[in-house]
PDB file of C-alpha atoms in Angstrom:
ATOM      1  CA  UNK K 431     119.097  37.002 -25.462  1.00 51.00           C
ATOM      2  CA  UNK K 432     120.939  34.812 -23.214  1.00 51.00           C
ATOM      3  CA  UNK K 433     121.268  30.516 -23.383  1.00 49.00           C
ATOM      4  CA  UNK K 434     119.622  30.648 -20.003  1.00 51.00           C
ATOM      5  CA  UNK K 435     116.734  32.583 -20.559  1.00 53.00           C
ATOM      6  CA  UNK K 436     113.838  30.140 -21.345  1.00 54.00           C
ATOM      7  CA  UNK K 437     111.382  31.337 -23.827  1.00 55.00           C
ATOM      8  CA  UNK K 438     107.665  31.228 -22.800  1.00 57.00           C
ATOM      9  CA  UNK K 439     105.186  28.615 -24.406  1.00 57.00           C
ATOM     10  CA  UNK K 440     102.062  30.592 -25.246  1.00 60.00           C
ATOM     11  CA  UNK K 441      98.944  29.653 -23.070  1.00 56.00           C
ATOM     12  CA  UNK K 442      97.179  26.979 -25.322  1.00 55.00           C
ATOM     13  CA  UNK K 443      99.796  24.638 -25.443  1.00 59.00           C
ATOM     14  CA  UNK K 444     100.121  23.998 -21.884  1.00 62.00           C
ATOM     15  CA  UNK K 445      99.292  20.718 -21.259  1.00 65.00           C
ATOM     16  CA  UNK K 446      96.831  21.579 -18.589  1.00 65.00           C
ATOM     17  CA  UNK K 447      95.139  24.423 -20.296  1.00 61.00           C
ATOM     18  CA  UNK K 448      93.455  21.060 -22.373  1.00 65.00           C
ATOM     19  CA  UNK K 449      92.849  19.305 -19.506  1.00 66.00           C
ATOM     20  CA  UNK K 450      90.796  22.014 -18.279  1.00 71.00           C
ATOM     21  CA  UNK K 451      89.116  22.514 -21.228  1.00 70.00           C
ATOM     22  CA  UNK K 452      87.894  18.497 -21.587  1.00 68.00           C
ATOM     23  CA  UNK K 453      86.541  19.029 -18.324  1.00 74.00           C
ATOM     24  CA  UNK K 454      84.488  22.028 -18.638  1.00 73.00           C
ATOM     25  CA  UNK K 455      83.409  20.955 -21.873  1.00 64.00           C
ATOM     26  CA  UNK K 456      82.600  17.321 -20.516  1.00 65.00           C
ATOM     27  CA  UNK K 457      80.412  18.949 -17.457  1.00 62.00           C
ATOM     28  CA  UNK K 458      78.920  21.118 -19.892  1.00 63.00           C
ATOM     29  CA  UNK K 459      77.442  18.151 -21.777  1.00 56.00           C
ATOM     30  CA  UNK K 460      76.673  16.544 -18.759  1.00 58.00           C
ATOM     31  CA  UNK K 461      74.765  19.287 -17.234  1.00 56.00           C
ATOM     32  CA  UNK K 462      72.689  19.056 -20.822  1.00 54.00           C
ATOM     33  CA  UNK K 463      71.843  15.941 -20.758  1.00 56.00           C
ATOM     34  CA  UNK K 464      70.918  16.076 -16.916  1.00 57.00           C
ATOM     35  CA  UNK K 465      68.832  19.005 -18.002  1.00 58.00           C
ATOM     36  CA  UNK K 466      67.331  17.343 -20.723  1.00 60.00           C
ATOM     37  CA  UNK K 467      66.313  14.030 -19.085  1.00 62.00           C
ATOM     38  CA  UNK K 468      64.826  15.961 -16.541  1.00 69.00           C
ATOM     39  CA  UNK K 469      61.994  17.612 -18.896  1.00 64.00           C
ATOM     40  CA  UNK K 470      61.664  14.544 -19.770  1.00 70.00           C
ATOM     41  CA  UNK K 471      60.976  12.981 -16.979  1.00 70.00           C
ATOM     42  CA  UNK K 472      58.564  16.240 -15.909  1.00 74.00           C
ATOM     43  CA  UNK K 473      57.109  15.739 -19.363  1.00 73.00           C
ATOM     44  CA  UNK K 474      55.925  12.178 -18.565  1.00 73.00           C
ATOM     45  CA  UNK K 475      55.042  12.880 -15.186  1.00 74.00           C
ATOM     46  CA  UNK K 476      52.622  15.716 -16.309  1.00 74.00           C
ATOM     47  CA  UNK K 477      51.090  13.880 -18.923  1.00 72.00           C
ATOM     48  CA  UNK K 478      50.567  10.549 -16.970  1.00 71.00           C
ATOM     49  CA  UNK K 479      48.997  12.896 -14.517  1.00 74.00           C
ATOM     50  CA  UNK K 480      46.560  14.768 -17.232  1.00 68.00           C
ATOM     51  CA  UNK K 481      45.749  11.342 -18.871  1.00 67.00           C
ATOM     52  CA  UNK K 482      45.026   9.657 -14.926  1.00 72.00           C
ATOM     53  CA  UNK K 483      42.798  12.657 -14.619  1.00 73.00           C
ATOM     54  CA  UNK K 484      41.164  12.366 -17.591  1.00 77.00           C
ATOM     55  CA  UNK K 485      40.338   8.493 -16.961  1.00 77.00           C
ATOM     56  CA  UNK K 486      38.655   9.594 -13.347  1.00 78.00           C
ATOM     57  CA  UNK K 487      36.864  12.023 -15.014  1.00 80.00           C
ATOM     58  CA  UNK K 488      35.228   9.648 -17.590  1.00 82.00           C
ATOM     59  CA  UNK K 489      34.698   6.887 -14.434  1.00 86.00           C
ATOM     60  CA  UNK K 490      33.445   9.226 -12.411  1.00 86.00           C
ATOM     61  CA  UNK K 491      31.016  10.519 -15.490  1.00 85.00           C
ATOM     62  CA  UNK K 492      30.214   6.747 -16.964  1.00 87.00           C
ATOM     63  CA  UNK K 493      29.493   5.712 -13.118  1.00 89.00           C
ATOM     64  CA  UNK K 494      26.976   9.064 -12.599  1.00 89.00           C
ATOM     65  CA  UNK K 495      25.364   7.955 -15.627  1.00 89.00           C
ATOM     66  CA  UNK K 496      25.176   4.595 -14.765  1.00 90.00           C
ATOM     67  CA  UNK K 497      23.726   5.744 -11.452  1.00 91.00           C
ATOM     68  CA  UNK K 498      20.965   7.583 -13.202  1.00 90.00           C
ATOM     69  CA  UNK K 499      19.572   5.335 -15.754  1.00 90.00           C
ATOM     70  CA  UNK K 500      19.901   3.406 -12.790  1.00 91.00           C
ATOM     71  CA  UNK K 501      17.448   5.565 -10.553  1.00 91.00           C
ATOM     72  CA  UNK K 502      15.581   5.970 -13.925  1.00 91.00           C
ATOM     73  CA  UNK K 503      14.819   2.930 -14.468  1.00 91.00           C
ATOM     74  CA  UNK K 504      13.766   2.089 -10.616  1.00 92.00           C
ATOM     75  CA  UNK K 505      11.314   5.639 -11.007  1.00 92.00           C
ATOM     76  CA  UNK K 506       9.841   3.729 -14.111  1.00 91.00           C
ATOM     77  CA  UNK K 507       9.235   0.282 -12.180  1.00 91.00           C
ATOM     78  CA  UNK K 508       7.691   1.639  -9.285  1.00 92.00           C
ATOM     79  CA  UNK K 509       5.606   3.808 -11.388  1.00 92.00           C
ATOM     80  CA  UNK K 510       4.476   0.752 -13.963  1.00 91.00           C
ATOM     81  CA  UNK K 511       3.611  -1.183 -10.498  1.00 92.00           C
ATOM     82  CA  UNK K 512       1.395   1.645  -9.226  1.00 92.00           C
ATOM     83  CA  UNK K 513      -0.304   2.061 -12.579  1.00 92.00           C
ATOM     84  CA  UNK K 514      -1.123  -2.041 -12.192  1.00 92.00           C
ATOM     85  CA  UNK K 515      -2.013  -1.910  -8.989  1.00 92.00           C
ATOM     86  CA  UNK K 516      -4.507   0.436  -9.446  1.00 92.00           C
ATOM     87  CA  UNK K 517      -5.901  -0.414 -12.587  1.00 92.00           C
ATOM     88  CA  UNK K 518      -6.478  -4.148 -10.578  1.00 92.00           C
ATOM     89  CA  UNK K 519      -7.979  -1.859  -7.665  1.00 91.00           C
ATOM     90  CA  UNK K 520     -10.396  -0.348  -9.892  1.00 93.00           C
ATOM     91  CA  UNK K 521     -10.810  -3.700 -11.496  1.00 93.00           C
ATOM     92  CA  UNK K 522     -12.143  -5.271  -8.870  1.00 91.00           C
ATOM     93  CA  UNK K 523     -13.754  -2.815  -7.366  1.00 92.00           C
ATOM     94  CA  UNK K 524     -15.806  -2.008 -10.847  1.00 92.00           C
ATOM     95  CA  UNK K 525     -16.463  -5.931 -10.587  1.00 93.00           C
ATOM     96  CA  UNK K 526     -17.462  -5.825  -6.422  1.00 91.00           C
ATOM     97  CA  UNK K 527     -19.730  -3.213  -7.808  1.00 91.00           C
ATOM     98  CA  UNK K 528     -21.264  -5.067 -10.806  1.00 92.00           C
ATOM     99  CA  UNK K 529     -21.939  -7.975  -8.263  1.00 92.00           C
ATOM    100  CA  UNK K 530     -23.848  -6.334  -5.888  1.00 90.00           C
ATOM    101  CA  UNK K 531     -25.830  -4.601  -8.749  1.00 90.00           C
ATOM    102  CA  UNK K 532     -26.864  -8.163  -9.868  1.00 91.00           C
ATOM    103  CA  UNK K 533     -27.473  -9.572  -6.898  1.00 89.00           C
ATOM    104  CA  UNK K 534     -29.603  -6.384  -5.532  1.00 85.00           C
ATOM    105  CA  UNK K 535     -31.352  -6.509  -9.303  1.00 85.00           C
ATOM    106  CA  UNK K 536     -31.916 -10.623  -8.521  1.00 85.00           C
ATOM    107  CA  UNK K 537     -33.501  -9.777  -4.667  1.00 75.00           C
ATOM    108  CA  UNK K 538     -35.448  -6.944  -6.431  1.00 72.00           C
ATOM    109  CA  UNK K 539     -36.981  -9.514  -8.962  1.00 78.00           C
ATOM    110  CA  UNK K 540     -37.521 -12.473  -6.549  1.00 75.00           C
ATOM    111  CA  UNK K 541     -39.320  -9.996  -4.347  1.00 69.00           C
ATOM    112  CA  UNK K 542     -41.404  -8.895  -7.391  1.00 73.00           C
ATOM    113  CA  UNK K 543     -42.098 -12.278  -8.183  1.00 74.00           C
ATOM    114  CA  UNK K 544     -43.411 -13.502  -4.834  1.00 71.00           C
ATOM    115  CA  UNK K 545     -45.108 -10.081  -4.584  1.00 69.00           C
ATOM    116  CA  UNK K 546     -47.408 -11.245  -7.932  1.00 74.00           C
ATOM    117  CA  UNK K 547     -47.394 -15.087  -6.314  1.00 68.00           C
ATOM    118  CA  UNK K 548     -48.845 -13.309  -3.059  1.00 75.00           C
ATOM    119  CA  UNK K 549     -51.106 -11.501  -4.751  1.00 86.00           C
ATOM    120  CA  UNK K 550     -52.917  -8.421  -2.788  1.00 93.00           C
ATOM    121  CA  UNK K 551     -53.162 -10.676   0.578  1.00 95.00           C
ATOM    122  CA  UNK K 552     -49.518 -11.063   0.840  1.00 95.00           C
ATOM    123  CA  UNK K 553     -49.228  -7.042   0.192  1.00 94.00           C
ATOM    124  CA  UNK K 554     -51.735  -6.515   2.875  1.00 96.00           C
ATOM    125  CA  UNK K 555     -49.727  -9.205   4.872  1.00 97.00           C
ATOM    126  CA  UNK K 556     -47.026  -7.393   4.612  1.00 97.00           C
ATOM    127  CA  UNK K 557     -48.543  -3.814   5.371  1.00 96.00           C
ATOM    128  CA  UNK K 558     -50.622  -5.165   8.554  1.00 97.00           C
ATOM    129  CA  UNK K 559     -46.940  -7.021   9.478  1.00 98.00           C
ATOM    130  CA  UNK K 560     -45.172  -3.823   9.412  1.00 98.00           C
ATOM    131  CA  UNK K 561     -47.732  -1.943  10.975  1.00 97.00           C
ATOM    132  CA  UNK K 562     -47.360  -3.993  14.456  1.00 97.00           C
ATOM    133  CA  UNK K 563     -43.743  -3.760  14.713  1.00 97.00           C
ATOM    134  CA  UNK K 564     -44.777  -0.110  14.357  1.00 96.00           C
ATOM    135  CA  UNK K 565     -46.458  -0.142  17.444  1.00 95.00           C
ATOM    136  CA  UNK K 566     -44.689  -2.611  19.850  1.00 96.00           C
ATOM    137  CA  UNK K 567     -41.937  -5.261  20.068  1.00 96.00           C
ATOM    138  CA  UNK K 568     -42.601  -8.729  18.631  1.00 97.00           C
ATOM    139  CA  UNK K 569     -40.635 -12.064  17.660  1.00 97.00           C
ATOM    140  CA  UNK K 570     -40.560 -13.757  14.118  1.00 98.00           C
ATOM    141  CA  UNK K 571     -42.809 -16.400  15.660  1.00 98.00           C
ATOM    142  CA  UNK K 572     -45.090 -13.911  17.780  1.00 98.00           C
ATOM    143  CA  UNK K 573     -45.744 -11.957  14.447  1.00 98.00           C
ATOM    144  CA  UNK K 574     -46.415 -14.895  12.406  1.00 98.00           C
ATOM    145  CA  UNK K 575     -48.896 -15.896  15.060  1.00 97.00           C
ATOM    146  CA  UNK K 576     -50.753 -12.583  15.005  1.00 98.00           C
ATOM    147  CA  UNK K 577     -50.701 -12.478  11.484  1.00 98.00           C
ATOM    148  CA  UNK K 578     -52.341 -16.104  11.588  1.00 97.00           C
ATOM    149  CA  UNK K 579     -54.814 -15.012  14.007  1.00 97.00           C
ATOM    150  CA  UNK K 580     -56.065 -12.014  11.660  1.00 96.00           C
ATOM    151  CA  UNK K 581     -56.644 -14.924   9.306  1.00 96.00           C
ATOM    152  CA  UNK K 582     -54.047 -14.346   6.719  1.00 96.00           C
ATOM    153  CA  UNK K 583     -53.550 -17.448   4.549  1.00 95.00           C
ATOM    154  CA  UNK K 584     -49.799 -19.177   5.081  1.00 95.00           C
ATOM    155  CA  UNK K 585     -48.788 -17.979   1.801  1.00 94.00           C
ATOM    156  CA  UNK K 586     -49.525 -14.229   2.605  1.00 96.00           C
ATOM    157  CA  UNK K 587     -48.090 -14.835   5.979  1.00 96.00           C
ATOM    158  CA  UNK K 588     -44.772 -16.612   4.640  1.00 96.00           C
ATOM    159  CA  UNK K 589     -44.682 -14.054   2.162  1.00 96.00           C
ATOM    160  CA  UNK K 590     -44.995 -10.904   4.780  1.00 96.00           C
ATOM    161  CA  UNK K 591     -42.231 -12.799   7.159  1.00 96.00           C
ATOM    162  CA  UNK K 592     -39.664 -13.652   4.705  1.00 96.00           C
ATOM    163  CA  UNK K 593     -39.595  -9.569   3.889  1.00 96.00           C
ATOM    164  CA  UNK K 594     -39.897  -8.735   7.700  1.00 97.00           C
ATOM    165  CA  UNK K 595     -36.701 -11.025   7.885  1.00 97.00           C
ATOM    166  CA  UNK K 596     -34.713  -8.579   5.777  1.00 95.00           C
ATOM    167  CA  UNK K 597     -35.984  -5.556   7.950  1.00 96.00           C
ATOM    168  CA  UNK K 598     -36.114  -6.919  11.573  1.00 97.00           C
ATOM    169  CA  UNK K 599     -33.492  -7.067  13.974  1.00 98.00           C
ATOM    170  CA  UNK K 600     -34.982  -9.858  16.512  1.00 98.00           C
ATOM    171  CA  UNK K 601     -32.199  -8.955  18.761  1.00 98.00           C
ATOM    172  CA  UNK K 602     -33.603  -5.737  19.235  1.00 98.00           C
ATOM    173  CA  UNK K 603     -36.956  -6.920  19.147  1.00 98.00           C
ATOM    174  CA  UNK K 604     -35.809  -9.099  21.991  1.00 98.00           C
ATOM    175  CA  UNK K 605     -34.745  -6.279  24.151  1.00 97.00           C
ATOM    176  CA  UNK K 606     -37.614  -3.823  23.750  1.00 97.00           C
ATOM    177  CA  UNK K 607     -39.580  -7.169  24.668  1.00 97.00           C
ATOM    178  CA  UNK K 608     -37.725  -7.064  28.073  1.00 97.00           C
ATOM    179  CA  UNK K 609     -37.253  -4.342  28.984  1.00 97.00           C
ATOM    180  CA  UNK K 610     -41.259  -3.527  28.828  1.00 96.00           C
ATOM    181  CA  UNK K 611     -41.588  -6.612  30.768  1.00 96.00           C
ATOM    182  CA  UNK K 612     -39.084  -4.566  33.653  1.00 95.00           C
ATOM    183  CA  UNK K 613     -41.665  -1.666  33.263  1.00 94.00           C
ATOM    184  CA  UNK K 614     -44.422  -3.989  33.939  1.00 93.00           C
ATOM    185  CA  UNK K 615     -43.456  -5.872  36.905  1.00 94.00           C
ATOM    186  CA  UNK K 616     -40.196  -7.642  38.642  1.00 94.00           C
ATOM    187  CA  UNK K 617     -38.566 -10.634  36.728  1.00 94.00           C
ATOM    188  CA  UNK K 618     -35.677 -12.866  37.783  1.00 95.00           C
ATOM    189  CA  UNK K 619     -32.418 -13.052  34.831  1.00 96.00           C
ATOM    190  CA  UNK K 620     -33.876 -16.786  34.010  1.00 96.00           C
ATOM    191  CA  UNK K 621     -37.541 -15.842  34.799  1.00 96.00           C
ATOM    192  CA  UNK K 622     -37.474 -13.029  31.777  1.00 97.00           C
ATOM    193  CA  UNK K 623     -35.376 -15.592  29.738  1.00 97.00           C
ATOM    194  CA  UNK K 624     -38.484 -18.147  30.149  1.00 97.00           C
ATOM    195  CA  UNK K 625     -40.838 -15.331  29.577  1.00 97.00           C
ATOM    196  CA  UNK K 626     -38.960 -14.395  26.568  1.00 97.00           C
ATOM    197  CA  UNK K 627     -39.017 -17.857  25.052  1.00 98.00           C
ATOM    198  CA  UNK K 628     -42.275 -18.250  25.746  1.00 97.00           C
ATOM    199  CA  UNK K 629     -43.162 -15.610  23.575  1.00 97.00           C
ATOM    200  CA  UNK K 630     -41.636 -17.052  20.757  1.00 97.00           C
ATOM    201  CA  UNK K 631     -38.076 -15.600  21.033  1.00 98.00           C
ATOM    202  CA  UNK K 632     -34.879 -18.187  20.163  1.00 97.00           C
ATOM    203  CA  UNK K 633     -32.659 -19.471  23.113  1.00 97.00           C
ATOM    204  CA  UNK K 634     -29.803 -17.008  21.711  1.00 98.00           C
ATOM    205  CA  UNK K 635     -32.402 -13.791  21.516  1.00 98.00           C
ATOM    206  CA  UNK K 636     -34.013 -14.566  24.532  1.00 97.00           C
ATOM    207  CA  UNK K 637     -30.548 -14.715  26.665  1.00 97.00           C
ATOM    208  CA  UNK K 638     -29.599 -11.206  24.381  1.00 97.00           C
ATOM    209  CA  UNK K 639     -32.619  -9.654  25.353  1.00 97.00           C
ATOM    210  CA  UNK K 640     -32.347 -10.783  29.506  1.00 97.00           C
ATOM    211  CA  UNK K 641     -28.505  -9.898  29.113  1.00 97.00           C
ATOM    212  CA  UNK K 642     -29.466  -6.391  27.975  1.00 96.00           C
ATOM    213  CA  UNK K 643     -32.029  -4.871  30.442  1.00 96.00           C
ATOM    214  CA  UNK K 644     -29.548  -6.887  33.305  1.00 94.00           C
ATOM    215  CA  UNK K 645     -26.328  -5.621  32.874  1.00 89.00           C
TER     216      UNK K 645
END
């Protein structure tokens, strides 16, 4: 071998044979850790994501059940105010009821009473009262009169007009009056009002009556 032949270095002690190898090696380790902080960052981002989920989930579920007791507790109101309501509805009503019984059982007893306090010439009052209206139209006065006339006592006849009362309509009475007065002959509006009136009819049933058989 000759002075001016060079001998070869072998490959790894090259100076940049090492410099390539730092590098590779250093974005090897890079490329790890890139890698690696990545999943990492996935990692978190998945499980803030499950755990957000979750917390709707248990909103949404608390607020349903919220929303239910809610209607639940309306349902119960509105029923508890029904169930008063009509309890005070049948209340009163049982109580409307219990009144009238009384007073009905009171009329009933006064009316027995008076009956005994009449005696039978109130009952035959009464009867003989009854027994003209029957037949034609009369006013409260006009029947007391008759009654009079058939020579019931004042007792009998009070007693026989008080119950007439309670099963008269004078208004009517009034405008059967007139209108056989119309059947009978001609009458002016004021004429069958003073005919009315004179037959023992009030102001108020004798205008009813005129009113009636004139309109």
């Amino acid at each position: 071998m000759t002075k001016k032949e060079k001998v070869k270095k072998p490959f790894y002690k090259k100076w940049w044979v090492w410099v390539l190898t730092v590098i590779i090696v250093g974005s090897i380790a890079s490329g790890g850790e890139e890698d690696s902080d990545q999943d990492t960052s996935t990692e978190k981002e998945k499980t803030s994501e499950v755990v957000a989920s979750t917390n709707d989930s248990s909103e949404k579920a608390e607020k349903e059940e919220a929303e239910k007791k809610a209607a639940e507790e309306k349902a119960a109101t509105e029923e508890a105010e029904k169930k008063k309501a009509k309890e005070e509805e049948e209340k009163k009503a049982k109580e409307e009821a219990e009144k009238e019984e009384a007073e009905e059982k009171a009329v009933e007893a006064a009316a027995e009473k008076k009956a005994d306090a009449a005696g039978v010439e109130g009952a035959n009052a009464l009867s003989a009262a009854r027994g003209y209206i029957d037949y034609t139209s009369f006013s409260h006065e006009g029947l007391a009169d008759q009654l009079s006339f058939e020579g019931y006592s004042q007792d009998a006849i009070n007693y026989a007009m008080e119950i007439m009362d309670t099963e008269v309509d004078w208004n009517e009475q009034a405008e059967l009056t007139a209108q056989s007065y119309l059947d009978y002959t001609s009458f002016s509006q004021s004429g069958l009002v003073d005919q009315l009136v004179f037959d023992g009819f009030t102001n108020e049933q004798a205008q009813h009556g005129a009113d009636f058989v004139f309109q």
